[in-house]
Short mmCIF file of C-alpha atoms and ligand atoms in Angstrom, two decimals:
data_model
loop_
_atom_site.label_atom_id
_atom_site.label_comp_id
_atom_site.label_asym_id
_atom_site.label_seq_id
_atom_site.Cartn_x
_atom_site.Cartn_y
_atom_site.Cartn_z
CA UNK X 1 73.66 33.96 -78.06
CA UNK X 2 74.01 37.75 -78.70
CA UNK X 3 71.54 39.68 -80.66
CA UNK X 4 73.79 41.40 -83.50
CA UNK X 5 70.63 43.52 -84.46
CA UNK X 6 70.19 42.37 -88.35
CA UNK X 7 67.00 40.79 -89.52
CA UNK X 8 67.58 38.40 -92.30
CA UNK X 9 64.63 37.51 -94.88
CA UNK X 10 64.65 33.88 -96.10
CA UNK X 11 64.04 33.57 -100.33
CA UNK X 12 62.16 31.24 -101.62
CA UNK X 13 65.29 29.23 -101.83
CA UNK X 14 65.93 29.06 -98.18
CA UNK X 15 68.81 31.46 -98.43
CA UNK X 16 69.08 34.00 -96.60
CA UNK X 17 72.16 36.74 -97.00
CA UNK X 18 74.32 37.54 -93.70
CA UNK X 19 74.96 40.47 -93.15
CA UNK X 20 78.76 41.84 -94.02
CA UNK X 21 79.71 43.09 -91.04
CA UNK X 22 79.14 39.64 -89.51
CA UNK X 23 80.63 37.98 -92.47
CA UNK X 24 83.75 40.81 -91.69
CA UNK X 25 83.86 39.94 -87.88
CA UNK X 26 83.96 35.98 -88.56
CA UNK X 27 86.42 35.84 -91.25
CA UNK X 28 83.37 34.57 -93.41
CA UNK X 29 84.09 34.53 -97.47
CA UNK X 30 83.04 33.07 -101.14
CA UNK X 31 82.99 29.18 -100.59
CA UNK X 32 83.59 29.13 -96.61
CA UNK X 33 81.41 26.23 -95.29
CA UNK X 34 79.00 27.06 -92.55
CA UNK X 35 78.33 24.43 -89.89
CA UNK X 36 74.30 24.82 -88.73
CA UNK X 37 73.07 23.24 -84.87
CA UNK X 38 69.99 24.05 -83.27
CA UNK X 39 69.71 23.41 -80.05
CA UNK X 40 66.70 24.91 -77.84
CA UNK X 41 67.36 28.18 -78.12
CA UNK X 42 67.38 28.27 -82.45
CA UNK X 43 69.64 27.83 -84.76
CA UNK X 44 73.45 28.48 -84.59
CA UNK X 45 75.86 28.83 -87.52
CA UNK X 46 79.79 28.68 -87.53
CA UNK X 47 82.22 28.70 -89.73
CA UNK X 48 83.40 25.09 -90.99
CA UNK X 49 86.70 24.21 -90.01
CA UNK X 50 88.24 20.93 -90.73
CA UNK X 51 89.43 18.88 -87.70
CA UNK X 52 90.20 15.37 -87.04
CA UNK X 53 87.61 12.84 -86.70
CA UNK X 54 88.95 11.16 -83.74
CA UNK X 55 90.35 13.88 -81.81
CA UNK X 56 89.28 17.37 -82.73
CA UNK X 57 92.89 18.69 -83.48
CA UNK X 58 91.91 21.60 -85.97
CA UNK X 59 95.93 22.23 -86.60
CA UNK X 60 95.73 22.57 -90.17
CA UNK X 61 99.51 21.79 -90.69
CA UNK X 62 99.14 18.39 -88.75
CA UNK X 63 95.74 17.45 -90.70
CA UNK X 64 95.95 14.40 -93.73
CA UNK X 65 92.63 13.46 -95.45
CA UNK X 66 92.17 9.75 -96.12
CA UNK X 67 89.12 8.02 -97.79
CA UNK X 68 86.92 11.62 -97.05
CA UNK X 69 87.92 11.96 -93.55
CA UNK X 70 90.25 14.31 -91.48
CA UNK X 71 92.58 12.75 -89.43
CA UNK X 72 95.48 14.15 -87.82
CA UNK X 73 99.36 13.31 -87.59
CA UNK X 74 99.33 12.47 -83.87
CA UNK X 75 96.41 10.01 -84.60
CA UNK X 76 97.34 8.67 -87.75
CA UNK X 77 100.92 7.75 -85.63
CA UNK X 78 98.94 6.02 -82.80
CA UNK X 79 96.78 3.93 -85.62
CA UNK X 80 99.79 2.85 -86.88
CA UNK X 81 101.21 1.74 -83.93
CA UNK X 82 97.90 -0.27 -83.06
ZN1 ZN I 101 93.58 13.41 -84.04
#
């Protein structure tokens, strides 16, 4: 993890504002979902992307929503073939 320099105070909401020239370098804007993990090291944010849930394709052209979840063509085509 790089240290981008910006300290962030949390409100008593638990928000906390990111900075914009992080929001600038990640493509972050209004309504963009933010993925959280923490892992041993802290906590880790990235930008939400939808992908399929049995393969990972995040090809947006390719990706059908069905009953909530993300599936792609190429899997949706081998389900069907089952
Ligand atoms: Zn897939």
């Amino acid at each position: 993890m790089k240290v981008a320099g910006f300290l962030c105070k949390i409100d008593k909401l638990g928000r906390i504002v990111i900075p914009k020239p992080i929001r600038q370098e990640f493509g972050l804007n209004v309504n963009d979902e933010l993925e959280l993990f923490t892992n041993e090291n802290g906590i880790e944010m990235r930008k939400y992307r939808k992908k399929c849930l049995f393969c990972g394709n995040e090809e947006i052209p390719q990706l059908l929503e069905y009953k909530g979840k993300i599936i792609c063509e190429n899997c949706k085509n081998e389900l069907e073939n089952l």
